[in-house]
mmCIF file of C-alpha atoms and ligand atoms in Angstrom:
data_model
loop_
_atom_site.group_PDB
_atom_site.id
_atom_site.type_symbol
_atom_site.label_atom_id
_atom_site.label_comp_id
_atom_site.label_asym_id
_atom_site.label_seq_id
_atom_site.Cartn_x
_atom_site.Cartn_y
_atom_site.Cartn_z
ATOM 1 C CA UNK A 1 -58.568 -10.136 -14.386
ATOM 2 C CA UNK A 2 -55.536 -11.802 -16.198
ATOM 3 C CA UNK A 3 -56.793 -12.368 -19.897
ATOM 4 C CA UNK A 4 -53.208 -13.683 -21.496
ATOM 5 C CA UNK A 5 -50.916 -16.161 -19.732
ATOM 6 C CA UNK A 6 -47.431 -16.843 -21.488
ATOM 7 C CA UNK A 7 -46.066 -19.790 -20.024
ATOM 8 C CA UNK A 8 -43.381 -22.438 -21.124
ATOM 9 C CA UNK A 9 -45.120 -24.842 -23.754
ATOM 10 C CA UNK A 10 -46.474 -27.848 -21.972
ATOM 11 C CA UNK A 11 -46.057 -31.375 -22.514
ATOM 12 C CA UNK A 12 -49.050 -34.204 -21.545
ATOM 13 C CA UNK A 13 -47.635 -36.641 -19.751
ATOM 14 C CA UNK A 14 -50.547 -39.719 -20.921
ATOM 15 C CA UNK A 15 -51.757 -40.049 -24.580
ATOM 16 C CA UNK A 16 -53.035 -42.106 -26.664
ATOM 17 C CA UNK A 17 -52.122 -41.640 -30.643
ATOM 18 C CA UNK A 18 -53.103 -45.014 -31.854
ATOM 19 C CA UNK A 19 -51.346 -45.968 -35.617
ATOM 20 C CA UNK A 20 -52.045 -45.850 -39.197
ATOM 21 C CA UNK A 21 -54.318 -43.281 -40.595
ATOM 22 C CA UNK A 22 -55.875 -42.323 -37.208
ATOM 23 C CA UNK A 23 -52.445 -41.946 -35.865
ATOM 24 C CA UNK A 24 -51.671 -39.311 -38.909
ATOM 25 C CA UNK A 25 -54.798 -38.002 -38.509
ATOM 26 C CA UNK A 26 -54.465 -37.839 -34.702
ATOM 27 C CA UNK A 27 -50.697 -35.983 -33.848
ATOM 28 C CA UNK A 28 -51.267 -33.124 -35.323
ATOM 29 C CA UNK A 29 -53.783 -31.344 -32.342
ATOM 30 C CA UNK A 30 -51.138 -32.879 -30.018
ATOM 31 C CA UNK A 31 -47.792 -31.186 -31.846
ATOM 32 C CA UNK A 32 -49.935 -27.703 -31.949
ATOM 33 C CA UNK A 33 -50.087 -27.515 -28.425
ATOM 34 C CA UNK A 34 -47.502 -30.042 -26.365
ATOM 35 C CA UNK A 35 -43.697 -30.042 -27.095
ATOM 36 C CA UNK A 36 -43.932 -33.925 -25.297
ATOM 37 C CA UNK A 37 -46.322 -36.740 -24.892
ATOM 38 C CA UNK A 38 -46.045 -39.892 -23.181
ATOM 39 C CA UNK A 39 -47.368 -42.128 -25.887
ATOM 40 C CA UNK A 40 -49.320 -44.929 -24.575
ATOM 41 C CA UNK A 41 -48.482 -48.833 -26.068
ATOM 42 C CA UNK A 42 -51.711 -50.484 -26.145
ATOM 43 C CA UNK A 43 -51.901 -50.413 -29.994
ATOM 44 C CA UNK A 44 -52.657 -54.104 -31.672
ATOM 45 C CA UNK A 45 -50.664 -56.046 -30.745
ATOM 46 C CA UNK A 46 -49.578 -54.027 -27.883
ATOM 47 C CA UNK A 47 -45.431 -51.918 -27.861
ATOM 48 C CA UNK A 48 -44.060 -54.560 -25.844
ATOM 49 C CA UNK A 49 -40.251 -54.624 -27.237
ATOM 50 C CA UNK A 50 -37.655 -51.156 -27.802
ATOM 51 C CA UNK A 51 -37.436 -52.396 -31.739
ATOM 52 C CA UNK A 52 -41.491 -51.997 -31.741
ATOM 53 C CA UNK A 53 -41.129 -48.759 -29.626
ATOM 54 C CA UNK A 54 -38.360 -47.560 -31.878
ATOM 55 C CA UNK A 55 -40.355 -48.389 -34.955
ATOM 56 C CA UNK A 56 -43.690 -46.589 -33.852
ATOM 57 C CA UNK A 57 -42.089 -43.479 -32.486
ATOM 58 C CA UNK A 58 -40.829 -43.037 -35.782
ATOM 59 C CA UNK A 59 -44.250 -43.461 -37.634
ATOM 60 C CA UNK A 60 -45.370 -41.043 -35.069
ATOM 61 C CA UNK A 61 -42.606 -38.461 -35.990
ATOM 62 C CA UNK A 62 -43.595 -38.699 -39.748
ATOM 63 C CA UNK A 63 -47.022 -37.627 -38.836
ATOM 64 C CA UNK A 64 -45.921 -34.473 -37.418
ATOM 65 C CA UNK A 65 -46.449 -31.305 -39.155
ATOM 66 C CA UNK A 66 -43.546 -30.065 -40.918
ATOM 67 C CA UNK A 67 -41.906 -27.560 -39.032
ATOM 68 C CA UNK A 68 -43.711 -27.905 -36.122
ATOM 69 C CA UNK A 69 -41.377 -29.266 -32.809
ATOM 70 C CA UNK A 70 -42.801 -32.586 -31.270
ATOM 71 C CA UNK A 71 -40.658 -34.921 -29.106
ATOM 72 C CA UNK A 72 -43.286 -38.383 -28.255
ATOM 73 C CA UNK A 73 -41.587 -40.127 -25.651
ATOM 74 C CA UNK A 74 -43.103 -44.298 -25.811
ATOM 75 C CA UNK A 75 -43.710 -46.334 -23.422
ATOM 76 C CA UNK A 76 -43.274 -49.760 -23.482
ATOM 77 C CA UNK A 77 -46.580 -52.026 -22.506
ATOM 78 C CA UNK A 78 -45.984 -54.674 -19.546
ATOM 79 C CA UNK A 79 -46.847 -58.450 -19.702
ATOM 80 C CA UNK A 80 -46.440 -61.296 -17.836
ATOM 81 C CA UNK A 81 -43.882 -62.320 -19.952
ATOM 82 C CA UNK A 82 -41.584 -58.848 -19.706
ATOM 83 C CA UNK A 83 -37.894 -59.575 -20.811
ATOM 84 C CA UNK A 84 -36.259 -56.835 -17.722
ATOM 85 C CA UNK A 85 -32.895 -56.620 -19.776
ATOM 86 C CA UNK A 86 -34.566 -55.197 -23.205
ATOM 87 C CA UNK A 87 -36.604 -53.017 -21.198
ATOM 88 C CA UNK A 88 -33.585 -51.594 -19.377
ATOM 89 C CA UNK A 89 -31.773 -51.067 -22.628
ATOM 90 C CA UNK A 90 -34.449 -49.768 -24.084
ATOM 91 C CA UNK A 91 -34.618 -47.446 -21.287
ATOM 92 C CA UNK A 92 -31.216 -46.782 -21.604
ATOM 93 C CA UNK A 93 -30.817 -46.224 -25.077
ATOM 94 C CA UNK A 94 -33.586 -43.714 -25.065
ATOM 95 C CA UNK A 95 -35.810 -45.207 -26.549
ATOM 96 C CA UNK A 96 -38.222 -46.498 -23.477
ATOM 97 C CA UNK A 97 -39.285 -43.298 -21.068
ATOM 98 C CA UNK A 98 -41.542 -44.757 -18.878
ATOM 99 C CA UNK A 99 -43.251 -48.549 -18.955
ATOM 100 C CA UNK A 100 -46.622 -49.190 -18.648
ATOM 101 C CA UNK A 101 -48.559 -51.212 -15.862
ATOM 102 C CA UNK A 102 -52.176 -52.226 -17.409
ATOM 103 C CA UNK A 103 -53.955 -55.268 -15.711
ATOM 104 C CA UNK A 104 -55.549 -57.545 -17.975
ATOM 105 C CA UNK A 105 -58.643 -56.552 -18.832
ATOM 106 C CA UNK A 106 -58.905 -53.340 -17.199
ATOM 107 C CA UNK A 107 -59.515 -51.340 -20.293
ATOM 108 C CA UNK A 108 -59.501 -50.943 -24.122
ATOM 109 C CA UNK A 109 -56.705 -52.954 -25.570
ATOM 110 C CA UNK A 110 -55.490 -54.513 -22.533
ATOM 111 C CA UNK A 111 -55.951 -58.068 -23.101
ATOM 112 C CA UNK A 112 -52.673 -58.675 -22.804
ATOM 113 C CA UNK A 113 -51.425 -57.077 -19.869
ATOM 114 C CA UNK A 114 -50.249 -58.280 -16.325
ATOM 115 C CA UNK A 115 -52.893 -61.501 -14.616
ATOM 116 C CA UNK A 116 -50.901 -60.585 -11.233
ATOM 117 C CA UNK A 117 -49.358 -57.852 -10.155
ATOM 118 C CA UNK A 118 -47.276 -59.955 -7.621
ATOM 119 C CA UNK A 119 -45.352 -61.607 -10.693
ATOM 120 C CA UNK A 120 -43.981 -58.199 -12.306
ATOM 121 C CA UNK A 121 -42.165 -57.904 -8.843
ATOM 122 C CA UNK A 122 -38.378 -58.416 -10.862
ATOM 123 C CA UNK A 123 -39.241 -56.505 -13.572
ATOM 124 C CA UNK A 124 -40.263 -53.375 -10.688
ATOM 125 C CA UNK A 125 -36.945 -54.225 -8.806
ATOM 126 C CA UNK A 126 -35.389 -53.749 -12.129
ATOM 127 C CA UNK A 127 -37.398 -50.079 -13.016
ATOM 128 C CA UNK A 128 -36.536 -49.157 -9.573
ATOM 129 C CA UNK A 129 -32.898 -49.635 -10.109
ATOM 130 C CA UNK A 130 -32.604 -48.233 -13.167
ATOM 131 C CA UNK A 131 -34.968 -45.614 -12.275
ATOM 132 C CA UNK A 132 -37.564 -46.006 -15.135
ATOM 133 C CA UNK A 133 -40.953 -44.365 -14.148
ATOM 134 C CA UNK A 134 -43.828 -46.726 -14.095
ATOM 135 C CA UNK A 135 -47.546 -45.436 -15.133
ATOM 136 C CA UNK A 136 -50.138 -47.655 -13.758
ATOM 137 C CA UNK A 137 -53.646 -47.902 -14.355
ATOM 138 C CA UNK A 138 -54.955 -48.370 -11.221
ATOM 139 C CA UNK A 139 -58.297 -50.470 -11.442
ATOM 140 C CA UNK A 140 -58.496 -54.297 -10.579
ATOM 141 C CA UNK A 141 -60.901 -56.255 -13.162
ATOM 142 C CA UNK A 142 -62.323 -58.132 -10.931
ATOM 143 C CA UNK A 143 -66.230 -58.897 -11.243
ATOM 144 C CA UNK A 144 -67.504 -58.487 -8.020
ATOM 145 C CA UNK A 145 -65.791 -55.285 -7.566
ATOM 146 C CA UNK A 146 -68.391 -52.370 -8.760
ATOM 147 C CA UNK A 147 -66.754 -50.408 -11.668
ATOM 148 C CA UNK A 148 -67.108 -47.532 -9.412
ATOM 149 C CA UNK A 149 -64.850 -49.069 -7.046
ATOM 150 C CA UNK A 150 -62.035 -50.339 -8.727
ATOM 151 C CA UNK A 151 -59.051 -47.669 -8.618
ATOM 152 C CA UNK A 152 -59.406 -47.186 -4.651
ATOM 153 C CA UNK A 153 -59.713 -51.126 -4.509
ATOM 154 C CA UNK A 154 -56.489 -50.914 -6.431
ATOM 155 C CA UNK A 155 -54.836 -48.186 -4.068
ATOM 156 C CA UNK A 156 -55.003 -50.831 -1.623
ATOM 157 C CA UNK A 157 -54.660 -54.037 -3.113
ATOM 158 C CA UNK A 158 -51.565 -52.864 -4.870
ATOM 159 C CA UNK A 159 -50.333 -49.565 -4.753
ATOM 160 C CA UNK A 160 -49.629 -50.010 -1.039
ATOM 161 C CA UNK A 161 -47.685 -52.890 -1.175
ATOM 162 C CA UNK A 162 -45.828 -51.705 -4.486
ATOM 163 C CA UNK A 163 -45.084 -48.161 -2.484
ATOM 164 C CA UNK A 164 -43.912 -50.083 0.165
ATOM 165 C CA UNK A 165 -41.619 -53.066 -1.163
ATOM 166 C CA UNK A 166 -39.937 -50.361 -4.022
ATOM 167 C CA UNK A 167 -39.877 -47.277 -2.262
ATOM 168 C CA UNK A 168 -37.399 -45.747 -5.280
ATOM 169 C CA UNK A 169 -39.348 -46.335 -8.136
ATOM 170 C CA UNK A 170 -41.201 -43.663 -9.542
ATOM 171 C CA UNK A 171 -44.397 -43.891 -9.935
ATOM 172 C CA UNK A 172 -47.229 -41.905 -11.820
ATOM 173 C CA UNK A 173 -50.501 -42.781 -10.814
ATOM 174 C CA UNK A 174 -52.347 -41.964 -14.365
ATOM 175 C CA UNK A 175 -55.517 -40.606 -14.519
ATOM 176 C CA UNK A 176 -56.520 -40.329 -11.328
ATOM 177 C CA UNK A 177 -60.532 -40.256 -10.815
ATOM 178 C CA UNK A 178 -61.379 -40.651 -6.938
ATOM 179 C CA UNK A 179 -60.495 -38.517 -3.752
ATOM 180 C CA UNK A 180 -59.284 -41.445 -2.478
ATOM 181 C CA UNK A 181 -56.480 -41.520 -5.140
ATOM 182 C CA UNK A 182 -55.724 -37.537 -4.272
ATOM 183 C CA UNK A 183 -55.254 -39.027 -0.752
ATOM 184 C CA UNK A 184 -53.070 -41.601 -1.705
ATOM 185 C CA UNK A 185 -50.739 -39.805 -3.613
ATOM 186 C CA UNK A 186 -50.250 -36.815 -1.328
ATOM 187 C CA UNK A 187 -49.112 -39.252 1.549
ATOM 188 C CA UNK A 188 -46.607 -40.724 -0.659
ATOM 189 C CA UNK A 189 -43.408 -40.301 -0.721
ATOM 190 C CA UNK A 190 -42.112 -38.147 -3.847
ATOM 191 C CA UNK A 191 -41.799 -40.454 -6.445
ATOM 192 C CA UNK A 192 -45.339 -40.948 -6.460
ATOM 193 C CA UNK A 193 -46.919 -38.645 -8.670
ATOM 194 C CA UNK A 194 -50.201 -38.404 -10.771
ATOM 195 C CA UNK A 195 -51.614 -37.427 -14.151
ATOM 196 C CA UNK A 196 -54.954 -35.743 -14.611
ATOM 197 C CA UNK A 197 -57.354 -35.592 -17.234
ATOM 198 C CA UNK A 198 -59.491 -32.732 -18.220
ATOM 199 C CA UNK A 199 -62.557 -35.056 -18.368
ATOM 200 C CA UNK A 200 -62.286 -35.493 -15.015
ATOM 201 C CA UNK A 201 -62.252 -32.222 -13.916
ATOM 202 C CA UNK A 202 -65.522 -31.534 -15.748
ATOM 203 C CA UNK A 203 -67.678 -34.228 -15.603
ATOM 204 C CA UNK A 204 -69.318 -36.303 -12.909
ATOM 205 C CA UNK A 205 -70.831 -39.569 -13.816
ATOM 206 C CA UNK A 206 -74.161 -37.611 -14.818
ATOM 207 C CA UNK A 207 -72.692 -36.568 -17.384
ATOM 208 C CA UNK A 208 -73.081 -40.512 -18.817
ATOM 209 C CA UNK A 209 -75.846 -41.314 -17.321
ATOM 210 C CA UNK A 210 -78.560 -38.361 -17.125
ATOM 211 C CA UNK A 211 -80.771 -37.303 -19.644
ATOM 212 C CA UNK A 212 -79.643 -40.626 -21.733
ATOM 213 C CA UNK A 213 -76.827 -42.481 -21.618
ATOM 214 C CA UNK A 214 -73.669 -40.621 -23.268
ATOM 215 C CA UNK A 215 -70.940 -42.783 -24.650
ATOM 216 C CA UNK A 216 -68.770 -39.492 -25.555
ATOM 217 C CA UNK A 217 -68.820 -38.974 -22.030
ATOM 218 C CA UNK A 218 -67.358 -42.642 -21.179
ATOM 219 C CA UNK A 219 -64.147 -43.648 -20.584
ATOM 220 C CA UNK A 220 -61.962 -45.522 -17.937
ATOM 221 C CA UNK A 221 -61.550 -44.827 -15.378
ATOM 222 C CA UNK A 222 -65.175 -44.038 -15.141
ATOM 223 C CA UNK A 223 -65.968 -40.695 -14.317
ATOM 224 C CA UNK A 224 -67.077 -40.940 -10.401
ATOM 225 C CA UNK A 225 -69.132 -39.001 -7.732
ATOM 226 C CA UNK A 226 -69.227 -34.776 -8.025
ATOM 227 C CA UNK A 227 -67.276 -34.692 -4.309
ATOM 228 C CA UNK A 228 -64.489 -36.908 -6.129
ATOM 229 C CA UNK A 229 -64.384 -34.413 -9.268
ATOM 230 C CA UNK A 230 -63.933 -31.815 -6.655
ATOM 231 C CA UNK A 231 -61.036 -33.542 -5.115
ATOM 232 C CA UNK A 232 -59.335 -33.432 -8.351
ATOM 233 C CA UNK A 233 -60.002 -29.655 -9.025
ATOM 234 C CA UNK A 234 -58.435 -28.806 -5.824
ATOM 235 C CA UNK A 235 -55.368 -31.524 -6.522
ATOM 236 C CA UNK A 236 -54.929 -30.138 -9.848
ATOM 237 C CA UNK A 237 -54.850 -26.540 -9.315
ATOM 238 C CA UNK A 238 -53.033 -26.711 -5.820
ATOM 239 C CA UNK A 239 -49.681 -26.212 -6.992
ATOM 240 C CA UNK A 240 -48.317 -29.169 -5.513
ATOM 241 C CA UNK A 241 -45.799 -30.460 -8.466
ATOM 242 C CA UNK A 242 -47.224 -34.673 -7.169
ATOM 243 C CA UNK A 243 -49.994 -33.476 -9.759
ATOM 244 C CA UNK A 244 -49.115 -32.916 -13.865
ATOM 245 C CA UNK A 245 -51.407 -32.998 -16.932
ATOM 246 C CA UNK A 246 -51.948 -36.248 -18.705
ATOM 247 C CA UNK A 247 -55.100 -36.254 -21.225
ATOM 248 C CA UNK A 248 -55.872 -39.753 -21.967
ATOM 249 C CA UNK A 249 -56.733 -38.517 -25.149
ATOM 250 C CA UNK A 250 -57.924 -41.653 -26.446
ATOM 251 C CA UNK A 251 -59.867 -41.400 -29.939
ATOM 252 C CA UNK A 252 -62.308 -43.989 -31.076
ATOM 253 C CA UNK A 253 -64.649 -43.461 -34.380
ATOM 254 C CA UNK A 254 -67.748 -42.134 -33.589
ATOM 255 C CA UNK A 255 -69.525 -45.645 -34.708
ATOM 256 C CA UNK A 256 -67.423 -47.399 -32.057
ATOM 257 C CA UNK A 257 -68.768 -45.008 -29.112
ATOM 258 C CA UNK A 258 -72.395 -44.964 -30.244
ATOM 259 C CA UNK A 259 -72.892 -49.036 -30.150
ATOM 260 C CA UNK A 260 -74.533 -51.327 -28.143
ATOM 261 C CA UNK A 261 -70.937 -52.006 -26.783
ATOM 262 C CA UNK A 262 -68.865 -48.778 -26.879
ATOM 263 C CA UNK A 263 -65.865 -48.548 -26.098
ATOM 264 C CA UNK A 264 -63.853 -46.418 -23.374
ATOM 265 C CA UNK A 265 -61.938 -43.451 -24.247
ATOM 266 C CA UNK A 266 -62.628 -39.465 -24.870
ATOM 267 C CA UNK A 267 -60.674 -37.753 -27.399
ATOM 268 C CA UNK A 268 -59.658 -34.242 -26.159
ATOM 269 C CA UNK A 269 -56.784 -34.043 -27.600
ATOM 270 C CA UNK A 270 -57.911 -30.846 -30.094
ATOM 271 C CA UNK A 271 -58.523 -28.310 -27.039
ATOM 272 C CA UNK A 272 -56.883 -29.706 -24.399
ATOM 273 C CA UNK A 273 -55.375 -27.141 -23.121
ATOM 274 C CA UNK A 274 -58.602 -24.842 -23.604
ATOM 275 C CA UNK A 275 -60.335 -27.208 -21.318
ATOM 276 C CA UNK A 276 -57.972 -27.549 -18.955
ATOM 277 C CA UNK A 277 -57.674 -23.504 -19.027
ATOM 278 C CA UNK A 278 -61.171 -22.982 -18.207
ATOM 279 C CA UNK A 279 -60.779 -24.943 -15.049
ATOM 280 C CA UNK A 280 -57.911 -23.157 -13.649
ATOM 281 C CA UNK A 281 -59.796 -20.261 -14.684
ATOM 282 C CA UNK A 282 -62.890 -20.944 -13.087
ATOM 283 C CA UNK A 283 -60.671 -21.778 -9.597
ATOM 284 C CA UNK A 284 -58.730 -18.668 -9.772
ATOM 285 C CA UNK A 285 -55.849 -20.251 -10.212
ATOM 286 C CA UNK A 286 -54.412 -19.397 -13.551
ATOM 287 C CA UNK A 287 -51.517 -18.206 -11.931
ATOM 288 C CA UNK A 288 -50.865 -22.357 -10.855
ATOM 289 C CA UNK A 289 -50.914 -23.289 -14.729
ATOM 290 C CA UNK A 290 -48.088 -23.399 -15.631
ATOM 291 C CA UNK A 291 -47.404 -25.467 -13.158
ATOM 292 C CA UNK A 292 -49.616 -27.995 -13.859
ATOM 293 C CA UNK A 293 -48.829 -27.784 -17.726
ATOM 294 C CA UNK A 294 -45.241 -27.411 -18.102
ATOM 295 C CA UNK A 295 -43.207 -28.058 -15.057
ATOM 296 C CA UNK A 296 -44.203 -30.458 -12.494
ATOM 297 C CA UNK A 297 -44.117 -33.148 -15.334
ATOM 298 C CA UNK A 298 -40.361 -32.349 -16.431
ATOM 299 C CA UNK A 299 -39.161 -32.438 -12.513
ATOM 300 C CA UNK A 300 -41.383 -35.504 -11.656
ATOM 301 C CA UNK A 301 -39.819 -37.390 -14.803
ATOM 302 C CA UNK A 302 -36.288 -36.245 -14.512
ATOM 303 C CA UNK A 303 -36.361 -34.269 -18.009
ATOM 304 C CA UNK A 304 -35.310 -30.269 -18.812
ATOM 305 C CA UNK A 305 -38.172 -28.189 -19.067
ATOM 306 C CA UNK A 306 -39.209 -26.713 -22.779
ATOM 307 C CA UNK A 307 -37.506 -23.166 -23.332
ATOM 308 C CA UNK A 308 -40.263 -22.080 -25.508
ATOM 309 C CA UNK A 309 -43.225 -20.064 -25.002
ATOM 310 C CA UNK A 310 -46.961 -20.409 -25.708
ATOM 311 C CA UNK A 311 -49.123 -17.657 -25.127
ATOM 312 C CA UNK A 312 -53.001 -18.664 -24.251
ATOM 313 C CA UNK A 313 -55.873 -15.647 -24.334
ATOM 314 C CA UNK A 314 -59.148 -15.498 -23.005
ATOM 315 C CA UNK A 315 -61.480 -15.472 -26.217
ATOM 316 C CA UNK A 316 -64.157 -17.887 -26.972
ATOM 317 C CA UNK A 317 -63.887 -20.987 -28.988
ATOM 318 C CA UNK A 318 -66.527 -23.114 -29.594
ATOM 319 C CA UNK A 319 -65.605 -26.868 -30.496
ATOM 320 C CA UNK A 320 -66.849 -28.431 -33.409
ATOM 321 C CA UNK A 321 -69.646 -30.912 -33.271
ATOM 322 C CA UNK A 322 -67.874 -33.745 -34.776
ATOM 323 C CA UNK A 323 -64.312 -33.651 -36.322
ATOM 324 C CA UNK A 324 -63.032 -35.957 -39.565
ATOM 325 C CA UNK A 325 -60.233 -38.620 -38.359
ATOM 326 C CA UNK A 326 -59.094 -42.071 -40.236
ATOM 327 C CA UNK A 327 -62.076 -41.188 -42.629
ATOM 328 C CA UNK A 328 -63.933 -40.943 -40.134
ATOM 329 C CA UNK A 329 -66.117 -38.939 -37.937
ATOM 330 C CA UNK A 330 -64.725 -38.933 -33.890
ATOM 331 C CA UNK A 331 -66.554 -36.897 -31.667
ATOM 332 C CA UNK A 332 -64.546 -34.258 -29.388
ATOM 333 C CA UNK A 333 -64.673 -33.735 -25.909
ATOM 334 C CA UNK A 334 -66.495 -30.608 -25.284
ATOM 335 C CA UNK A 335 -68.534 -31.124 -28.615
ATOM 336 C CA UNK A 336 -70.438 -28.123 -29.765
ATOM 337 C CA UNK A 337 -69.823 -26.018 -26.167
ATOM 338 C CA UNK A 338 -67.926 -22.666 -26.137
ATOM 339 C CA UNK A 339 -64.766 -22.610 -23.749
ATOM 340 C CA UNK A 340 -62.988 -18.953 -22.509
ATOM 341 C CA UNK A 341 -59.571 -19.177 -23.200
ATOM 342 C CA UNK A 342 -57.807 -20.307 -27.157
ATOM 343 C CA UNK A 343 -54.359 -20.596 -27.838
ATOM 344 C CA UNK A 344 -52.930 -16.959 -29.264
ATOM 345 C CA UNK A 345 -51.159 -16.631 -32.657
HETATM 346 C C1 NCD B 1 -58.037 -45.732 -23.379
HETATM 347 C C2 NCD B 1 -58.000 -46.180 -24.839
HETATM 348 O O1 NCD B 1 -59.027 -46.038 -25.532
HETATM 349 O O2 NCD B 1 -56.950 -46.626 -25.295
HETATM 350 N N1 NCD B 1 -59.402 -45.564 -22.973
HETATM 351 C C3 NCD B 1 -59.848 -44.829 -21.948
HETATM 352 O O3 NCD B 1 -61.059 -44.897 -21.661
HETATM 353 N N2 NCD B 1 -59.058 -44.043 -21.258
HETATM 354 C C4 NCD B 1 -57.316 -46.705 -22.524
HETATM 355 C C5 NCD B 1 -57.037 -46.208 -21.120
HETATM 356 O O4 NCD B 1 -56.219 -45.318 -20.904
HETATM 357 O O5 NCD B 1 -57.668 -46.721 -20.177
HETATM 358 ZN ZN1 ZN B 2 -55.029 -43.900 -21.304
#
């Protein structure tokens, strides 16, 4: 039985840090455990510009620990009103990774991105020239579509087409919730990847609805059927380097999850990689990991891998009930369970 993995640090390849005091309160669980995150834009307003992007990546820096190594790499949120050339230089400057496809609506802080996919069409041509990597959040908003529905409506209202009219541009299919999505992305071509979140390796949609409802349990994409969250254990832990970790970490106070109208988002950003370990685990495939963690993410993204090390060992750890953030209580994923494996040291 392997009880101690060492494996180059990993990055998470979909985050959410937020700003202000939850942001400082916020980075440092990511910087202890990821040497990279793809820092998602939908603050208020929304990272739509590089100077924004330039400006909040270096808030983000100052919250880092001291002498603790933490690279965010931003994202820059798309609208209907996208200016191509300042995303491109943005892009090319360093500043911009990846951009970020959000319809309107589709989840927290999203007002204000794209009514119709059809229009961004230049802005793609331009990505897919310039080979910026696109994240999309594939659900349509529409109201007669079932919420349970919406990212494999999306597969084929949009990801086909967009597949099909820019076959260069990468891709990454982010948080990924249906077997239907697996599908998708494994008959794509290679710059189609996905991100995974540990949420949605664990739970099923009873875990929201059953026994009560469960708000800490709720985000978006909604957690679906057990056959989907099967589909995603076997994606994930396949060793096929389409699929890379991406937490969605995405805190919200606990008063904001426990309300007549709470919102979307888990926060496992404090044991993300435990959770995530205990899955592998439990599929015997630990020896896939690092995979998963630290490598397919580089390669998809075009980026060197980290040359450090982190060494994870089975022990248990039992996560706090509630955690302090913003002044604050924020509930963790995972609250007040014990998970196998802790990072060593
Ligand atoms: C995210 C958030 O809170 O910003 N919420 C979530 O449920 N995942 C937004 C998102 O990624 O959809
Ligand atoms: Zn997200």
């Amino acid at each position: 039985m392997t009880d101690k993995l060492t494996i180059r640090r990993p990055d998470d390849w979909h985050l959410h840090f937020r700003d202000g005091d939850m942001m400082r309160d916020v980075v440092p669980y990511t910087a202890r455990q990821f040497a990279r995150a793809i820092v998602m834009p939908n603050l208020t307003p929304p990272i739509t510009d590089t100077a924004s992007a330039a400006a909040y990546r270096e808030r983000i820096i100052s919250a880092v620990p001291e002498g603790v190594q933490f690279t965010p790499l931003m994202t820059c949120y798309l609208t209907d009103n996208t200016d191509a050339d300042d995303l491109a230089r943005g892009a090319a400057q360093g500043v911009f990774t990846a951009a970020k496809l959000y319809p309107a609506g589709a989840t927290t802080n999203s007002d204000n991105g794209v009514t119709d996919v059809s229009k961004l069409d230049p802005v793609l041509a331009r990505m897919e020239a310039e080979g910026i990597v696109l994240c999309v959040h594939g659900e349509v908003t529409d109201d007669e579509i079932d919420v349970f529905d919406r990212e494999a409506v999306f597969i084929e209202r949009h990801l086909r087409r967009i597949t099909r009219d820019f076959p260069g541009l990468k891709l990454v299919f982010e948080h990924i919730t249906t077997s239907d999505a697996v599908e998708f992305v494994l008959a794509a071509g290679e710059n189609v990847g996905a991100t995974i979140t540990p949420q949605h390796l664990h739970i099923n949609r009873n875990a929201m609805l059953v026994g009560g409802i469960q708000p800490h349990n709720y985000c978006l994409p909604v957690a679906k059927r057990e056959v989907h969250r099967l589909a995603l254990r076997k994606a994930a832990t396949s060793g096929n380097p389409k699929f890379f970790l991406g937490t969605d970490s995405a805190p919200h106070a606990r008063h904001a999850k426990e309300a007549a109208c709470g919102c979307a988002g888990i926060f496992n950003a404090p044991y993300a990689l435990e959770s995530y370990l205990s899955v592998f685990d439990e599929e015997g495939a630990l020896d896939r990991f690092e995979g998963f963690a630290s490598l397919h993410g580089p390669a998809f993204y075009g980026l060197p891998v980290n040359e450090d090390a982190i060494t994870v060992e089975r022990a248990e750890v039992t996560v706090p009930e509630t955690l302090q953030a913003a002044g604050r209580e924020i509930v963790p994923f995972h609250a007040g369970q014990t998970l196998g494996w802790r990072i060593a040291g």
